[in-house]
Amino acid sequence: MQTTQIENNDTQISQKIEGVVIGLLLSINNDGSPLVAFPRNPDEAAIPARSTVAMQSKDVGCEVALMFEGGDSRMPLIIGKIQQVVTEKNAQDESANAELDGESIVLSARQNITLKCGKASITLTKSGKVILRGAYVLSRSSGVNRIKGGSVQIN
């Protein structure tokens, strides 16, 4: 970025700014024009800007890419909003995941999944444990009902 002074009869009119400057969207006027601040702002206050992209009140506080009409620092032009980096993988890692296809439901989580209803619960843990709890547990089968394990304890 190159900055030069434009002078007229020994009086500074404005700074000439070439290239892209990162500024901040401070607010949006009642007439809908965005107000921006940026480094080396000659007025040291928010300046109304024109924009090539739609800016909404939810964008206030965001960084914006600015250029200047004719290089005039008093005529900022928003050419875009700086996007925050968020990947889908990061968003998925922060929460549990559920997949529904009409025939089955797959729930997945990093640590455990617990289904609760009244005094009953089923918990699946990351280490592979399945914990059934209830005031009354019934296991029925029209075929063979097997219990298999490294060891089986009853009572």
C-alpha atoms as a printed R data frame, in Angstrom:
    type eleno elety resid chain resno       x       y      z
1   ATOM     1    CA   MET     A     1   0.000   0.000  0.000
2   ATOM     2    CA   GLN     A     2   1.325   3.422 -0.903
3   ATOM     3    CA   THR     A     3   0.206   6.626  0.820
4   ATOM     4    CA   THR     A     4   0.936  10.128 -0.398
5   ATOM     5    CA   GLN     A     5  -0.289  13.560  0.621
6   ATOM     6    CA   ILE     A     6  -2.376  15.601 -1.801
7   ATOM     7    CA   GLU     A     7  -1.751  19.282 -1.155
8   ATOM     8    CA   ASN     A     8  -3.523  22.391 -2.352
9   ATOM     9    CA   ASN     A     9  -2.085  25.809 -1.418
10  ATOM    10    CA   ASP     A    10  -0.091  24.318  1.509
11  ATOM    11    CA   THR     A    11  -3.296  22.812  2.969
12  ATOM    12    CA   GLN     A    12  -3.704  19.061  3.285
13  ATOM    13    CA   ILE     A    13  -6.914  17.917  1.595
14  ATOM    14    CA   SER     A    14  -6.672  14.144  2.020
15  ATOM    15    CA   GLN     A    15  -4.367  11.175  1.799
16  ATOM    16    CA   LYS     A    16  -4.035   9.212 -1.398
17  ATOM    17    CA   ILE     A    17  -4.191   5.507 -0.604
18  ATOM    18    CA   GLU     A    18  -3.436   2.851 -3.184
19  ATOM    19    CA   GLY     A    19  -4.101  -0.854 -2.721
20  ATOM    20    CA   VAL     A    20  -6.363  -2.719 -0.325
21  ATOM    21    CA   VAL     A    21  -6.737  -1.617  3.305
22  ATOM    22    CA   ILE     A    22  -8.343  -3.730  6.037
23  ATOM    23    CA   GLY     A    23 -10.864  -1.676  7.999
24  ATOM    24    CA   LEU     A    24 -13.683  -2.242 10.447
25  ATOM    25    CA   LEU     A    25 -17.433  -1.907  9.864
26  ATOM    26    CA   LEU     A    26 -18.512   0.228 12.844
27  ATOM    27    CA   SER     A    27 -22.215   0.703 12.116
28  ATOM    28    CA   ILE     A    28 -24.841   1.197  9.457
29  ATOM    29    CA   ASN     A    29 -26.590   4.586  9.131
30  ATOM    30    CA   ASN     A    30 -30.372   4.969  9.087
31  ATOM    31    CA   ASP     A    31 -30.110   5.460  5.319
32  ATOM    32    CA   GLY     A    32 -28.337   2.079  5.048
33  ATOM    33    CA   SER     A    33 -24.836   3.355  4.314
34  ATOM    34    CA   PRO     A    34 -22.043   1.578  6.181
35  ATOM    35    CA   LEU     A    35 -19.667   3.517  8.448
36  ATOM    36    CA   VAL     A    36 -16.066   2.312  8.472
37  ATOM    37    CA   ALA     A    37 -12.843   3.011 10.330
38  ATOM    38    CA   PHE     A    38  -9.376   2.186  9.038
39  ATOM    39    CA   PRO     A    39  -5.713   2.906  9.765
40  ATOM    40    CA   ARG     A    40  -4.554   6.405  8.758
41  ATOM    41    CA   ASN     A    41  -8.132   7.669  8.580
42  ATOM    42    CA   PRO     A    42  -7.735  11.451  8.142
43  ATOM    43    CA   ASP     A    43 -10.913  12.262 10.090
44  ATOM    44    CA   GLU     A    44 -10.161   9.879 12.996
45  ATOM    45    CA   ALA     A    45 -13.903   9.101 13.044
46  ATOM    46    CA   ALA     A    46 -16.174   6.709 11.183
47  ATOM    47    CA   ILE     A    47 -16.551   7.579  7.501
48  ATOM    48    CA   PRO     A    48 -19.543   6.643  5.312
49  ATOM    49    CA   ALA     A    49 -18.550   4.149  2.639
50  ATOM    50    CA   ARG     A    50 -20.009   2.774 -0.543
51  ATOM    51    CA   SER     A    51 -20.077  -0.993 -0.926
52  ATOM    52    CA   THR     A    52 -19.948  -3.604 -3.665
53  ATOM    53    CA   VAL     A    53 -21.434  -6.203 -1.296
54  ATOM    54    CA   ALA     A    54 -24.578  -6.180  0.843
55  ATOM    55    CA   MET     A    55 -23.811  -5.196  4.428
56  ATOM    56    CA   GLN     A    56 -26.293  -5.879  7.228
57  ATOM    57    CA   SER     A    57 -26.472  -4.951 10.897
58  ATOM    58    CA   LYS     A    58 -25.244  -8.470 11.784
59  ATOM    59    CA   ASP     A    59 -21.973  -7.603  9.983
60  ATOM    60    CA   VAL     A    60 -21.195  -4.695 12.346
61  ATOM    61    CA   GLY     A    61 -17.840  -5.337 14.015
62  ATOM    62    CA   CYS     A    62 -16.502  -7.392 11.090
63  ATOM    63    CA   GLU     A    63 -13.318  -6.614  9.227
64  ATOM    64    CA   VAL     A    64 -13.825  -5.377  5.670
65  ATOM    65    CA   ALA     A    65 -11.536  -4.997  2.662
66  ATOM    66    CA   LEU     A    66 -11.450  -1.373  1.502
67  ATOM    67    CA   MET     A    67 -10.254   0.418 -1.602
68  ATOM    68    CA   PHE     A    68 -10.571   4.131 -2.194
69  ATOM    69    CA   GLU     A    69 -12.225   5.900 -5.133
70  ATOM    70    CA   GLY     A    70  -9.489   7.738 -6.987
71  ATOM    71    CA   GLY     A    71  -7.182   6.894 -4.085
72  ATOM    72    CA   ASP     A    72  -9.044   9.474 -1.926
73  ATOM    73    CA   SER     A    73  -8.970   8.381  1.731
74  ATOM    74    CA   ARG     A    74 -12.298  10.160  2.324
75  ATOM    75    CA   MET     A    75 -14.076   7.957 -0.250
76  ATOM    76    CA   PRO     A    76 -13.818   4.346  0.990
77  ATOM    77    CA   LEU     A    77 -15.349   1.518 -0.994
78  ATOM    78    CA   ILE     A    78 -16.055  -1.822  0.705
79  ATOM    79    CA   ILE     A    79 -15.034  -4.563 -1.720
80  ATOM    80    CA   GLY     A    80 -15.698  -7.472  0.630
81  ATOM    81    CA   LYS     A    81 -16.070  -8.809  4.129
82  ATOM    82    CA   ILE     A    82 -13.161 -10.712  5.663
83  ATOM    83    CA   GLN     A    83 -14.388 -14.258  6.333
84  ATOM    84    CA   GLN     A    84 -13.539 -16.077  9.556
85  ATOM    85    CA   VAL     A    85 -12.051 -19.529  8.951
86  ATOM    86    CA   VAL     A    86 -14.457 -22.250 10.114
87  ATOM    87    CA   THR     A    87 -14.270 -25.764  8.737
88  ATOM    88    CA   GLU     A    88 -17.123 -28.266  8.757
89  ATOM    89    CA   LYS     A    89 -14.917 -30.791 10.545
90  ATOM    90    CA   ASN     A    90 -14.320 -28.364 13.447
91  ATOM    91    CA   ALA     A    91 -18.040 -27.720 13.762
92  ATOM    92    CA   GLN     A    92 -18.793 -31.465 13.819
93  ATOM    93    CA   ASP     A    93 -16.105 -32.234 16.399
94  ATOM    94    CA   GLU     A    94 -17.730 -29.868 18.903
95  ATOM    95    CA   SER     A    95 -21.089 -31.661 18.986
96  ATOM    96    CA   ALA     A    96 -22.748 -35.044 18.642
97  ATOM    97    CA   ASN     A    97 -23.873 -36.237 15.235
98  ATOM    98    CA   ALA     A    98 -27.164 -37.869 14.199
99  ATOM    99    CA   GLU     A    99 -27.908 -39.488 10.839
100 ATOM   100    CA   LEU     A   100 -31.449 -40.399  9.808
101 ATOM   101    CA   ASP     A   101 -32.195 -42.232  6.571
102 ATOM   102    CA   GLY     A   102 -35.809 -43.334  7.108
103 ATOM   103    CA   GLU     A   103 -34.841 -46.887  8.108
104 ATOM   104    CA   SER     A   104 -32.303 -46.370 10.864
105 ATOM   105    CA   ILE     A   105 -30.864 -43.738 13.185
106 ATOM   106    CA   VAL     A   106 -27.132 -43.526 13.826
107 ATOM   107    CA   LEU     A   107 -26.040 -41.428 16.805
108 ATOM   108    CA   SER     A   108 -22.367 -40.746 17.343
109 ATOM   109    CA   ALA     A   109 -20.477 -38.830 20.012
110 ATOM   110    CA   ARG     A   110 -16.875 -38.576 21.204
111 ATOM   111    CA   GLN     A   111 -17.321 -39.804 24.806
112 ATOM   112    CA   ASN     A   112 -20.702 -41.471 25.411
113 ATOM   113    CA   ILE     A   113 -24.360 -41.631 24.469
114 ATOM   114    CA   THR     A   114 -27.088 -42.029 27.087
115 ATOM   115    CA   LEU     A   115 -30.788 -42.660 26.482
116 ATOM   116    CA   LYS     A   116 -32.955 -41.944 29.552
117 ATOM   117    CA   CYS     A   117 -36.599 -42.403 30.362
118 ATOM   118    CA   GLY     A   118 -37.763 -42.200 33.983
119 ATOM   119    CA   LYS     A   119 -35.732 -44.671 36.082
120 ATOM   120    CA   ALA     A   120 -34.315 -46.485 33.022
121 ATOM   121    CA   SER     A   121 -31.204 -45.700 30.972
122 ATOM   122    CA   ILE     A   122 -28.908 -47.194 28.356
123 ATOM   123    CA   THR     A   123 -25.369 -45.810 28.168
124 ATOM   124    CA   LEU     A   124 -22.783 -46.526 25.469
125 ATOM   125    CA   THR     A   125 -19.225 -45.456 26.301
126 ATOM   126    CA   LYS     A   126 -16.168 -44.720 24.196
127 ATOM   127    CA   SER     A   127 -14.340 -47.692 25.761
128 ATOM   128    CA   GLY     A   128 -17.032 -50.123 24.547
129 ATOM   129    CA   LYS     A   129 -19.169 -50.543 27.675
130 ATOM   130    CA   VAL     A   130 -22.928 -50.955 27.386
131 ATOM   131    CA   ILE     A   131 -24.653 -50.140 30.660
132 ATOM   132    CA   LEU     A   132 -28.338 -51.034 31.148
133 ATOM   133    CA   ARG     A   133 -30.071 -49.636 34.223
134 ATOM   134    CA   GLY     A   134 -33.667 -49.914 35.277
135 ATOM   135    CA   ALA     A   135 -36.063 -50.811 38.060
136 ATOM   136    CA   TYR     A   136 -36.995 -53.903 36.020
137 ATOM   137    CA   VAL     A   137 -34.961 -55.341 33.100
138 ATOM   138    CA   LEU     A   138 -36.541 -57.934 30.814
139 ATOM   139    CA   SER     A   139 -34.811 -59.850 28.039
140 ATOM   140    CA   ARG     A   140 -37.074 -61.852 25.710
141 ATOM   141    CA   SER     A   141 -36.369 -63.825 22.605
142 ATOM   142    CA   SER     A   142 -38.439 -66.078 20.355
143 ATOM   143    CA   GLY     A   143 -35.189 -67.838 19.514
144 ATOM   144    CA   VAL     A   144 -32.058 -68.540 21.526
145 ATOM   145    CA   ASN     A   145 -31.268 -65.934 24.204
146 ATOM   146    CA   ARG     A   146 -27.489 -66.000 24.635
147 ATOM   147    CA   ILE     A   147 -25.248 -64.326 27.149
148 ATOM   148    CA   LYS     A   148 -21.609 -64.361 26.099
149 ATOM   149    CA   GLY     A   149 -18.615 -62.698 27.671
150 ATOM   150    CA   GLY     A   150 -15.128 -63.158 29.066
151 ATOM   151    CA   SER     A   151 -16.926 -63.969 32.309
152 ATOM   152    CA   VAL     A   152 -20.627 -63.961 33.166
153 ATOM   153    CA   GLN     A   153 -21.828 -63.081 36.668
154 ATOM   154    CA   ILE     A   154 -25.406 -63.597 37.765
155 ATOM   155    CA   ASN     A   155 -26.207 -62.009 41.156
